[in-house]
C-alpha cells in the first residue's frame, strides 16, 4: 500500500493488548540458536521483516529453521559446521542484522557477503568493521569497509580491549560475538550503558560473561548450550500505544507481557517525568529479561528534559516522545541524541519536518530537538520515509489531529510491527 488515509475521529482507546515480541531479543534468539550446535526453541518471536531477514541469513548458513507463527525451532550444525552461503546474505532494512552478523561471521569458517537496502547502504559500518579489524577480522567493503556491501572471510580472531566511542548495543554486540571466538579475554567498556540483551542471552546459553561498572569481560572459546528463549513484548512497540492512550481523552489501555529490561525503560521514566497516569506490575516469572503489565490512562502532560545516559535507554522511542511533547505544557528539550541522525532515516529531521507539517513547534538541533507545547495539530500529508517508527509516530499523531492525515509509505511499519493497525483498530473498538 503506497498511501493511506488515517481518519481517526476522537474516540477513547480502551482494551488489553499483548504487543509483539521484542525485535532486539528476537534477532538475538535466532543468532544464538544459529551459532549453538543442536536445537534451540523460541516462543514470542517477532515475525517482523527485520527479524525474518535474520532467519534467512542463518538458513543460508545451513541452519534448519521452522516457524509456526511466533514459535521457532532452530536446528543448527553450529558455527563450526556452517556451509558457505551460496548467495549474498541480504539484510533488508535491518541495522541489527547487518551489524551483528558482521561480528558473528568474522569469527566463522566461511566466506560471506552482506548487503541490505538503500537505507542500510547509507548507514555507518566503520563503527563495527574498525574494531573487528583490530581483532584480526578480514573484512572488505565499500569505501574502506565503511559501508555495505561487506565481504567477510571468517577466521581466527584476537581478543580486544575496547572503549566504545558511541553508546551502541549493535556495536557492543558485534564485538561480543567476535570475542566469543577470540583466542583470549576481551574487555569492552561503555560510557553509557546500552541494551544488554546479548550479555543476558550469553548467560542463558551457558556462557560466563562479567559485567560491572560499564565494563564487560568475556573469555573466548566458550561452548554454547542451546536452550528455549521466551521473547517478551517489545517496549519500543508498546511505546506507541502508551503515547496514544496518554494523548486521547478518556482512554485506558492495558499492555501485557511488556519487556521491562532496565536498559530499555527510558520511556517509562519520561512518562513519569511528564506526569502521565500509569502503573507497572512486574511479573515474578523467573526470567533473565524482566517483563510486566503496564496500564495507562489519558493524562495531562508537562514538558521535560531528556539527555545523558537516559538516551540509550529510549533511543528508538524519541519520535513518539517528541509527539507527546507537542501536547505537553512547556518546552521539552532533547539533547545528546545525535545517533538519531544515522538511524533508518535522519530521525531528528524526519520528526521535526513531519510533525511540523501538522502544526507542531519543533526546532531541530545538532543532537536533538526543542519542542514547544501544547500545539493544536491538524491533518496534512506525511511521509514515513521508509522508517517504521516515523510511520507509527504519524499514525499516533493522527489520533489527535482535527482532520485526517494522509500517510505515504505505511508498509514499512511491518518491519517491526506487522499487526500495528489491527491493534490500533481493536483499541478503538473497530
Ligand atoms: C538495537 C540497538 C539500537 C537500536 C536498534 C536495535 C539492537 O541501535 O536503535 O533499533 O538490537 O542492538 P544502536 O546500537 O545503533 O544504538
Short mmCIF file of C-alpha atoms and ligand atoms in Angstrom, two decimals:
data_model
loop_
_atom_site.label_atom_id
_atom_site.label_comp_id
_atom_site.label_asym_id
_atom_site.label_seq_id
_atom_site.Cartn_x
_atom_site.Cartn_y
_atom_site.Cartn_z
CA UNK A 1 0.00 0.00 0.00
CA UNK A 2 1.52 3.25 -1.14
CA UNK A 3 -0.71 5.72 0.69
CA UNK A 4 -3.22 5.51 3.48
CA UNK A 5 -5.74 7.95 4.90
CA UNK A 6 -5.74 7.99 8.67
CA UNK A 7 -9.16 9.25 9.61
CA UNK A 8 -9.50 8.87 13.35
CA UNK A 9 -12.34 10.89 14.85
CA UNK A 10 -11.51 11.17 18.51
CA UNK A 11 -12.83 8.16 20.41
CA UNK A 12 -11.22 6.74 23.57
CA UNK A 13 -8.75 3.87 23.30
CA UNK A 14 -9.78 1.02 25.55
CA UNK A 15 -8.74 -2.59 25.97
CA UNK A 16 -5.93 -5.03 26.61
CA UNK A 17 -3.13 -5.78 24.19
CA UNK A 18 -0.11 -8.05 24.06
CA UNK A 19 2.39 -6.21 21.88
CA UNK A 20 4.53 -8.33 19.54
CA UNK A 21 7.86 -9.81 20.56
CA UNK A 22 10.91 -7.66 21.20
CA UNK A 23 12.83 -7.02 17.99
CA UNK A 24 16.30 -6.92 19.57
CA UNK A 25 15.72 -10.13 21.54
CA UNK A 26 14.11 -11.93 18.56
CA UNK A 27 17.19 -11.24 16.40
CA UNK A 28 19.49 -12.47 19.13
CA UNK A 29 17.45 -15.63 19.78
CA UNK A 30 17.93 -16.63 16.12
CA UNK A 31 21.61 -15.67 16.19
CA UNK A 32 22.45 -17.65 19.32
CA UNK A 33 20.32 -20.54 18.05
CA UNK A 34 22.22 -20.44 14.75
CA UNK A 35 25.64 -20.34 16.43
CA UNK A 36 24.93 -23.07 19.01
CA UNK A 37 25.07 -26.68 17.87
CA UNK A 38 21.78 -28.53 18.38
CA UNK A 39 18.15 -27.48 18.87
CA UNK A 40 17.10 -24.04 20.15
CA UNK A 41 13.40 -23.25 20.51
CA UNK A 42 11.89 -19.76 20.64
CA UNK A 43 8.45 -18.51 21.64
CA UNK A 44 7.13 -14.96 21.33
CA UNK A 45 9.33 -14.35 18.27
CA UNK A 46 8.59 -11.16 16.31
CA UNK A 47 7.72 -12.10 12.71
CA UNK A 48 8.56 -8.57 11.51
CA UNK A 49 10.51 -8.10 8.29
CA UNK A 50 13.80 -7.32 10.05
CA UNK A 51 13.82 -10.49 12.14
CA UNK A 52 12.76 -12.61 9.16
CA UNK A 53 15.93 -11.35 7.40
CA UNK A 54 18.00 -12.75 10.25
CA UNK A 55 16.28 -16.14 9.84
CA UNK A 56 17.06 -16.11 6.10
CA UNK A 57 20.76 -15.40 6.79
CA UNK A 58 21.03 -18.43 9.07
CA UNK A 59 19.17 -20.66 6.63
CA UNK A 60 21.80 -19.78 4.01
CA UNK A 61 24.48 -20.72 6.53
CA UNK A 62 22.93 -24.18 6.92
CA UNK A 63 20.63 -23.89 9.95
CA UNK A 64 17.26 -25.59 9.63
CA UNK A 65 14.71 -23.10 10.97
CA UNK A 66 10.98 -23.76 11.03
CA UNK A 67 8.48 -21.11 12.09
CA UNK A 68 4.92 -21.53 13.19
CA UNK A 69 3.62 -18.00 13.89
CA UNK A 70 5.72 -16.75 16.79
CA UNK A 71 7.29 -20.14 17.59
CA UNK A 72 10.63 -21.20 16.11
CA UNK A 73 12.56 -24.44 16.07
CA UNK A 74 16.20 -23.94 15.11
CA UNK A 75 18.37 -26.97 14.36
CA UNK A 76 21.90 -25.86 13.69
CA UNK A 77 25.11 -27.70 12.88
CA UNK A 78 26.80 -24.97 14.99
CA UNK A 79 29.13 -22.22 13.77
CA UNK A 80 31.95 -24.69 13.01
CA UNK A 81 29.61 -26.74 10.83
CA UNK A 82 28.18 -23.90 8.73
CA UNK A 83 28.16 -24.09 4.97
CA UNK A 84 29.49 -21.27 2.81
CA UNK A 85 26.40 -19.30 1.73
CA UNK A 86 25.65 -19.73 -1.98
CA UNK A 87 24.18 -16.24 -2.16
CA UNK A 88 24.55 -12.78 -0.66
CA UNK A 89 23.21 -12.55 2.90
CA UNK A 90 20.52 -9.92 2.34
CA UNK A 91 19.72 -7.91 5.47
CA UNK A 92 16.96 -5.66 4.04
CA UNK A 93 16.36 -2.62 6.26
CA UNK A 94 17.82 -4.22 9.38
CA UNK A 95 20.78 -2.47 11.02
CA UNK A 96 20.77 -5.05 13.81
CA UNK A 97 21.02 -7.98 11.37
CA UNK A 98 23.75 -6.26 9.38
CA UNK A 99 25.97 -5.12 12.23
CA UNK A 100 25.63 -8.18 14.45
CA UNK A 101 26.14 -10.57 11.53
CA UNK A 102 29.48 -8.89 10.71
CA UNK A 103 30.70 -9.73 14.22
CA UNK A 104 29.38 -13.30 14.02
CA UNK A 105 30.72 -14.02 10.53
CA UNK A 106 34.17 -12.56 11.29
CA UNK A 107 34.93 -15.49 13.59
CA UNK A 108 33.27 -18.20 11.48
CA UNK A 109 34.96 -20.52 8.97
CA UNK A 110 33.09 -19.28 5.89
CA UNK A 111 33.30 -16.51 3.36
CA UNK A 112 30.16 -14.38 3.06
CA UNK A 113 28.86 -11.14 1.59
CA UNK A 114 26.38 -8.92 3.46
CA UNK A 115 24.17 -6.34 1.76
CA UNK A 116 20.89 -4.58 2.55
CA UNK A 117 18.52 -1.99 1.12
CA UNK A 118 19.32 1.64 0.21
CA UNK A 119 18.89 2.78 3.84
CA UNK A 120 21.40 0.16 5.04
CA UNK A 121 23.81 1.24 2.29
CA UNK A 122 23.89 4.74 3.87
CA UNK A 123 24.37 3.60 7.47
CA UNK A 124 27.85 3.73 9.03
CA UNK A 125 29.56 0.34 9.31
CA UNK A 126 33.06 1.52 10.27
CA UNK A 127 31.92 1.52 13.91
CA UNK A 128 31.85 -2.30 13.71
CA UNK A 129 34.35 -3.07 10.95
CA UNK A 130 37.01 -0.88 12.66
CA UNK A 131 37.21 -2.75 15.99
CA UNK A 132 36.65 -6.12 14.29
CA UNK A 133 39.62 -5.49 12.01
CA UNK A 134 41.65 -4.69 15.14
CA UNK A 135 40.75 -8.21 16.25
CA UNK A 136 42.23 -9.54 13.01
CA UNK A 137 38.98 -9.86 11.04
CA UNK A 138 39.28 -9.98 7.26
CA UNK A 139 36.54 -7.57 6.13
CA UNK A 140 36.42 -5.68 2.85
CA UNK A 141 33.76 -3.27 1.75
CA UNK A 142 32.77 -0.10 0.02
CA UNK A 143 34.85 2.96 0.90
CA UNK A 144 37.30 1.06 3.11
CA UNK A 145 34.58 -1.11 4.75
CA UNK A 146 32.66 1.99 5.86
CA UNK A 147 29.52 0.88 4.02
CA UNK A 148 27.79 -2.24 2.71
CA UNK A 149 28.18 -4.43 0.74
CA UNK A 150 30.72 -6.08 3.03
CA UNK A 151 32.71 -9.20 2.26
CA UNK A 152 33.84 -11.19 5.31
CA UNK A 153 36.34 -14.03 5.27
CA UNK A 154 35.88 -15.73 8.64
CA UNK A 155 38.98 -16.79 10.54
CA UNK A 156 40.86 -16.78 13.84
CA UNK A 157 40.46 -13.61 15.94
CA UNK A 158 42.47 -11.89 18.67
CA UNK A 159 40.80 -10.59 21.84
CA UNK A 160 40.25 -6.83 22.14
CA UNK A 161 40.32 -4.23 24.88
CA UNK A 162 37.89 -1.66 23.53
CA UNK A 163 36.48 1.64 24.74
CA UNK A 164 33.21 2.30 22.91
CA UNK A 165 33.15 5.76 21.27
CA UNK A 166 29.33 5.66 20.84
CA UNK A 167 26.67 4.12 23.06
CA UNK A 168 25.51 1.39 20.68
CA UNK A 169 24.25 -2.07 21.54
CA UNK A 170 24.75 -3.08 17.92
CA UNK A 171 28.46 -2.25 18.05
CA UNK A 172 28.88 -3.79 21.51
CA UNK A 173 27.10 -6.96 20.41
CA UNK A 174 29.09 -7.32 17.18
CA UNK A 175 32.31 -7.14 19.21
CA UNK A 176 30.95 -9.56 21.82
CA UNK A 177 30.04 -12.10 19.12
CA UNK A 178 33.56 -11.83 17.69
CA UNK A 179 35.07 -12.00 21.19
CA UNK A 180 33.26 -15.34 21.71
CA UNK A 181 35.53 -16.75 19.01
CA UNK A 182 38.74 -14.93 20.00
CA UNK A 183 41.73 -16.62 21.49
CA UNK A 184 41.78 -14.95 24.95
CA UNK A 185 39.87 -12.48 27.12
CA UNK A 186 38.24 -9.34 25.70
CA UNK A 187 37.13 -6.27 27.65
CA UNK A 188 34.58 -3.75 26.30
CA UNK A 189 33.92 -0.51 28.12
CA UNK A 190 30.80 1.62 27.65
CA UNK A 191 30.49 5.24 28.83
CA UNK A 192 26.73 4.92 28.83
CA UNK A 193 25.17 1.51 29.22
CA UNK A 194 23.27 0.33 26.13
CA UNK A 195 20.73 -2.52 25.98
CA UNK A 196 22.28 -5.69 27.39
CA UNK A 197 20.22 -8.43 25.72
CA UNK A 198 23.33 -10.04 24.19
CA UNK A 199 25.06 -10.37 27.56
CA UNK A 200 21.91 -11.81 29.14
CA UNK A 201 21.41 -14.29 26.33
CA UNK A 202 25.06 -15.39 26.50
CA UNK A 203 24.40 -16.38 30.11
CA UNK A 204 21.18 -18.18 29.13
CA UNK A 205 23.18 -20.21 26.61
CA UNK A 206 25.57 -21.26 29.38
CA UNK A 207 28.40 -18.78 28.87
CA UNK A 208 30.17 -16.81 31.56
CA UNK A 209 30.24 -13.07 30.97
CA UNK A 210 31.12 -10.50 33.57
CA UNK A 211 29.52 -7.01 33.55
CA UNK A 212 30.47 -4.37 36.09
CA UNK A 213 30.53 -0.55 36.04
CA UNK A 214 30.10 -0.36 32.27
CA UNK A 215 32.85 -2.94 31.66
CA UNK A 216 32.14 -6.31 30.06
CA UNK A 217 34.68 -9.13 30.23
CA UNK A 218 34.39 -12.24 28.09
CA UNK A 219 36.68 -15.22 27.66
CA UNK A 220 36.70 -16.55 24.10
CA UNK A 221 36.17 -20.19 23.15
CA UNK A 222 33.25 -20.95 25.49
CA UNK A 223 30.76 -23.62 24.50
CA UNK A 224 27.11 -22.61 23.84
CA UNK A 225 24.34 -24.85 25.12
CA UNK A 226 21.06 -24.46 23.18
CA UNK A 227 18.02 -23.56 25.27
CA UNK A 228 14.44 -22.27 24.99
CA UNK A 229 14.06 -18.48 24.64
CA UNK A 230 10.74 -16.86 25.53
CA UNK A 231 10.79 -13.36 24.00
CA UNK A 232 8.90 -10.65 25.94
CA UNK A 233 6.81 -7.98 24.18
CA UNK A 234 8.70 -5.05 22.70
CA UNK A 235 8.60 -1.91 24.84
CA UNK A 236 9.57 0.05 21.71
CA UNK A 237 6.31 -1.13 20.08
CA UNK A 238 4.33 -0.67 23.31
CA UNK A 239 5.61 2.94 23.34
CA UNK A 240 3.22 3.90 20.52
CA UNK A 241 0.17 2.71 22.46
CA UNK A 242 1.46 4.15 25.73
CA UNK A 243 1.66 7.51 23.95
CA UNK A 244 -1.68 7.05 22.17
CA UNK A 245 -3.54 6.23 25.41
CA UNK A 246 -1.91 9.14 27.24
CA UNK A 247 -2.93 11.54 24.45
CA UNK A 248 -6.50 10.52 23.58
CA UNK A 249 -9.08 11.68 26.19
CA UNK A 250 -10.88 9.02 28.31
CA UNK A 251 -8.54 6.21 27.26
CA UNK A 252 -7.36 3.30 29.36
CA UNK A 253 -5.11 0.66 27.84
CA UNK A 254 -3.52 -2.40 29.43
CA UNK A 255 -0.33 -3.67 27.77
CA UNK A 256 0.63 -7.18 28.84
CA UNK A 257 3.93 -9.03 28.77
CA UNK A 258 5.97 -5.90 28.01
CA UNK A 259 9.75 -6.32 28.26
CA UNK A 260 10.99 -4.15 31.14
CA UNK A 261 14.74 -4.69 30.98
CA UNK A 262 16.10 -1.60 32.80
CA UNK A 263 18.36 -0.77 29.84
CA UNK A 264 15.18 -0.25 27.78
CA UNK A 265 12.74 1.53 30.11
CA UNK A 266 13.69 5.16 29.49
CA UNK A 267 10.19 5.76 28.05
CA UNK A 268 8.66 4.80 31.42
CA UNK A 269 10.92 7.34 33.16
CA UNK A 270 9.85 10.02 30.65
CA UNK A 271 6.14 9.23 31.07
CA UNK A 272 6.63 9.65 34.81
CA UNK A 273 8.51 12.93 34.39
CA UNK A 274 5.75 14.21 32.08
CA UNK A 275 3.09 13.40 34.68
CA UNK A 276 1.38 10.53 32.81
CA UNK A 277 -1.01 8.35 34.80
CA UNK A 278 0.14 4.74 34.65
CA UNK A 279 1.00 1.69 36.73
CA UNK A 280 3.61 -1.01 36.15
CA UNK A 281 3.12 -4.52 37.55
CA UNK A 282 6.28 -6.57 37.26
CA UNK A 283 5.82 -10.26 36.56
CA UNK A 284 7.51 -12.54 39.09
CA UNK A 285 8.38 -15.08 36.37
CA UNK A 286 11.96 -16.26 36.73
CA UNK A 287 13.46 -14.84 33.56
CA UNK A 288 16.69 -13.06 32.70
CA UNK A 289 14.60 -10.50 30.79
CA UNK A 290 12.20 -8.66 33.12
CA UNK A 291 8.62 -8.21 31.97
CA UNK A 292 5.31 -6.94 33.27
CA UNK A 293 1.97 -5.27 32.60
CA UNK A 294 1.67 -1.53 32.03
CA UNK A 295 -1.72 0.16 32.43
CA UNK A 296 -2.02 3.73 31.19
CA UNK A 297 -4.80 6.33 31.18
CA UNK A 298 -5.18 9.61 29.35
CA UNK A 299 -3.15 12.22 31.11
CA UNK A 300 -2.40 15.89 31.10
CA UNK A 301 1.28 16.15 30.29
CA UNK A 302 4.05 18.57 31.15
CA UNK A 303 7.35 19.19 29.35
CA UNK A 304 10.59 17.51 30.38
CA UNK A 305 14.33 17.44 29.61
CA UNK A 306 15.90 14.31 28.13
CA UNK A 307 19.62 13.69 27.71
CA UNK A 308 22.76 11.96 29.01
CA UNK A 309 22.59 8.30 29.98
CA UNK A 310 18.81 8.25 29.53
CA UNK A 311 19.27 8.47 25.73
CA UNK A 312 20.41 4.87 25.02
CA UNK A 313 17.51 3.65 27.21
CA UNK A 314 14.91 5.27 24.91
CA UNK A 315 16.71 5.94 21.63
CA UNK A 316 14.02 4.26 19.48
CA UNK A 317 11.17 5.95 21.37
CA UNK A 318 12.25 9.54 20.67
CA UNK A 319 9.93 10.06 17.66
CA UNK A 320 6.83 9.21 19.72
CA UNK A 321 8.17 11.06 22.77
CA UNK A 322 8.53 14.14 20.56
CA UNK A 323 4.87 13.74 19.61
CA UNK A 324 3.91 13.56 23.31
CA UNK A 325 5.92 16.74 23.90
CA UNK A 326 3.90 18.61 21.25
CA UNK A 327 0.85 18.07 23.51
CA UNK A 328 2.62 18.80 26.81
CA UNK A 329 2.63 22.11 28.66
CA UNK A 330 6.00 23.85 28.29
CA UNK A 331 9.28 23.38 26.44
CA UNK A 332 10.74 19.89 26.11
CA UNK A 333 14.44 19.67 25.31
CA UNK A 334 16.03 16.51 23.89
CA UNK A 335 19.83 16.52 23.72
CA UNK A 336 22.76 14.07 23.35
CA UNK A 337 20.75 12.14 20.76
CA UNK A 338 22.95 12.72 17.67
CA UNK A 339 22.73 8.96 16.99
CA UNK A 340 19.21 9.67 15.67
CA UNK A 341 20.84 11.20 12.60
CA UNK A 342 22.12 7.75 11.49
CA UNK A 343 19.07 5.57 12.15
CA UNK A 344 16.80 4.17 9.39
CA UNK A 345 16.39 7.83 8.44
CA UNK A 346 17.74 11.02 9.98
CA UNK A 347 15.12 10.89 12.73
CA UNK A 348 15.81 14.41 14.02
CA UNK A 349 14.98 15.91 10.61
CA UNK A 350 12.13 13.45 9.98
CA UNK A 351 10.38 14.13 13.30
CA UNK A 352 10.76 17.92 13.10
CA UNK A 353 9.62 18.11 9.46
CA UNK A 354 6.79 15.59 9.55
CA UNK A 355 5.24 16.75 12.86
CA UNK A 356 5.91 20.32 11.70
CA UNK A 357 3.54 19.71 8.76
CA UNK A 358 0.77 19.05 11.31
CA UNK A 359 1.48 22.34 13.10
CA UNK A 360 3.93 21.21 15.80
CA UNK A 361 6.51 23.72 17.04
CA UNK A 362 9.78 21.74 16.88
CA UNK A 363 13.25 23.20 16.35
CA UNK A 364 15.80 20.56 15.35
CA UNK A 365 19.30 20.87 16.87
CA UNK A 366 22.54 19.04 16.04
CA UNK A 367 21.90 16.43 18.75
CA UNK A 368 18.18 16.59 19.42
CA UNK A 369 15.25 18.99 19.34
CA UNK A 370 13.36 21.67 21.23
CA UNK A 371 9.61 21.24 21.34
CA UNK A 372 7.12 23.86 22.49
CA UNK A 373 3.71 22.66 23.55
CA UNK A 374 0.88 22.29 23.59
CA UNK A 375 0.07 22.97 19.94
CA UNK A 376 -3.07 22.14 18.00
CA UNK A 377 -2.33 19.52 15.32
CA UNK A 378 -4.21 19.49 12.02
CA UNK A 379 -4.28 16.92 9.23
CA UNK A 380 -1.66 17.05 6.47
CA UNK A 381 0.15 14.71 4.11
CA UNK A 382 3.03 12.90 5.87
CA UNK A 383 5.76 10.59 4.63
CA UNK A 384 7.09 7.62 6.64
CA UNK A 385 10.35 7.98 4.65
CA UNK A 386 10.53 4.18 4.75
CA UNK A 387 11.14 4.34 8.53
CA UNK A 388 8.76 2.16 10.56
CA UNK A 389 8.96 4.31 13.68
CA UNK A 390 8.22 7.51 11.75
CA UNK A 391 5.23 5.71 10.18
CA UNK A 392 3.84 4.70 13.59
CA UNK A 393 4.51 8.16 15.04
CA UNK A 394 2.41 9.60 12.18
CA UNK A 395 -0.43 7.16 12.89
CA UNK A 396 -0.50 8.04 16.60
CA UNK A 397 -0.37 11.74 15.71
CA UNK A 398 -3.45 11.21 13.52
CA UNK A 399 -5.39 10.20 16.65
CA UNK A 400 -5.16 13.78 17.93
CA UNK A 401 -5.38 15.83 14.72
CA UNK A 402 -8.62 17.68 13.99
CA UNK A 403 -8.75 16.35 10.41
CA UNK A 404 -7.46 13.23 8.59
CA UNK A 405 -3.75 12.60 7.98
CA UNK A 406 -2.52 11.09 4.75
CA UNK A 407 0.45 8.74 5.24
CA UNK A 408 2.76 7.90 2.37
CA UNK A 409 4.58 4.57 2.69
CA UNK A 410 2.77 2.93 5.64
CA UNK A 411 4.01 -0.52 4.52
CA UNK A 412 7.36 -0.11 6.33
CA UNK A 413 5.54 -0.45 9.67
CA UNK A 414 5.68 -4.23 9.07
CA UNK A 415 9.43 -4.03 9.71
CA UNK A 416 8.81 -4.10 13.46
CA UNK A 417 5.02 -4.26 13.99
CA UNK A 418 3.04 -6.08 11.26
CA UNK A 419 -0.19 -6.03 13.34
CA UNK A 420 0.05 -2.34 14.27
CA UNK A 421 -3.10 -1.07 12.52
CA UNK A 422 -5.13 -4.13 13.62
CA UNK A 423 -4.13 -3.49 17.23
CA UNK A 424 -4.95 0.20 16.93
CA UNK A 425 -8.39 -0.60 15.46
CA UNK A 426 -9.10 -3.09 18.27
CA UNK A 427 -8.38 -0.44 20.93
CA UNK A 428 -10.71 1.93 19.07
CA UNK A 429 -13.41 -0.76 19.21
CA UNK A 430 -13.39 -1.21 15.43
C1 LIG B 1 19.50 -2.24 18.66
C2 LIG B 1 20.27 -1.21 19.10
C3 LIG B 1 19.96 0.21 18.82
C4 LIG B 1 18.52 0.40 18.36
C5 LIG B 1 18.11 -0.60 17.34
C6 LIG B 1 18.26 -2.02 17.89
C7 LIG B 1 19.91 -3.62 18.96
O1 LIG B 1 20.82 0.67 17.81
O2 LIG B 1 18.34 1.70 17.86
O3 LIG B 1 16.77 -0.40 16.96
O4 LIG B 1 19.10 -4.55 18.80
O5 LIG B 1 21.06 -3.81 19.40
P1 LIG B 1 22.32 1.21 18.13
O6 LIG B 1 23.07 0.10 18.72
O7 LIG B 1 22.87 1.65 16.82
O8 LIG B 1 22.10 2.35 19.09
#
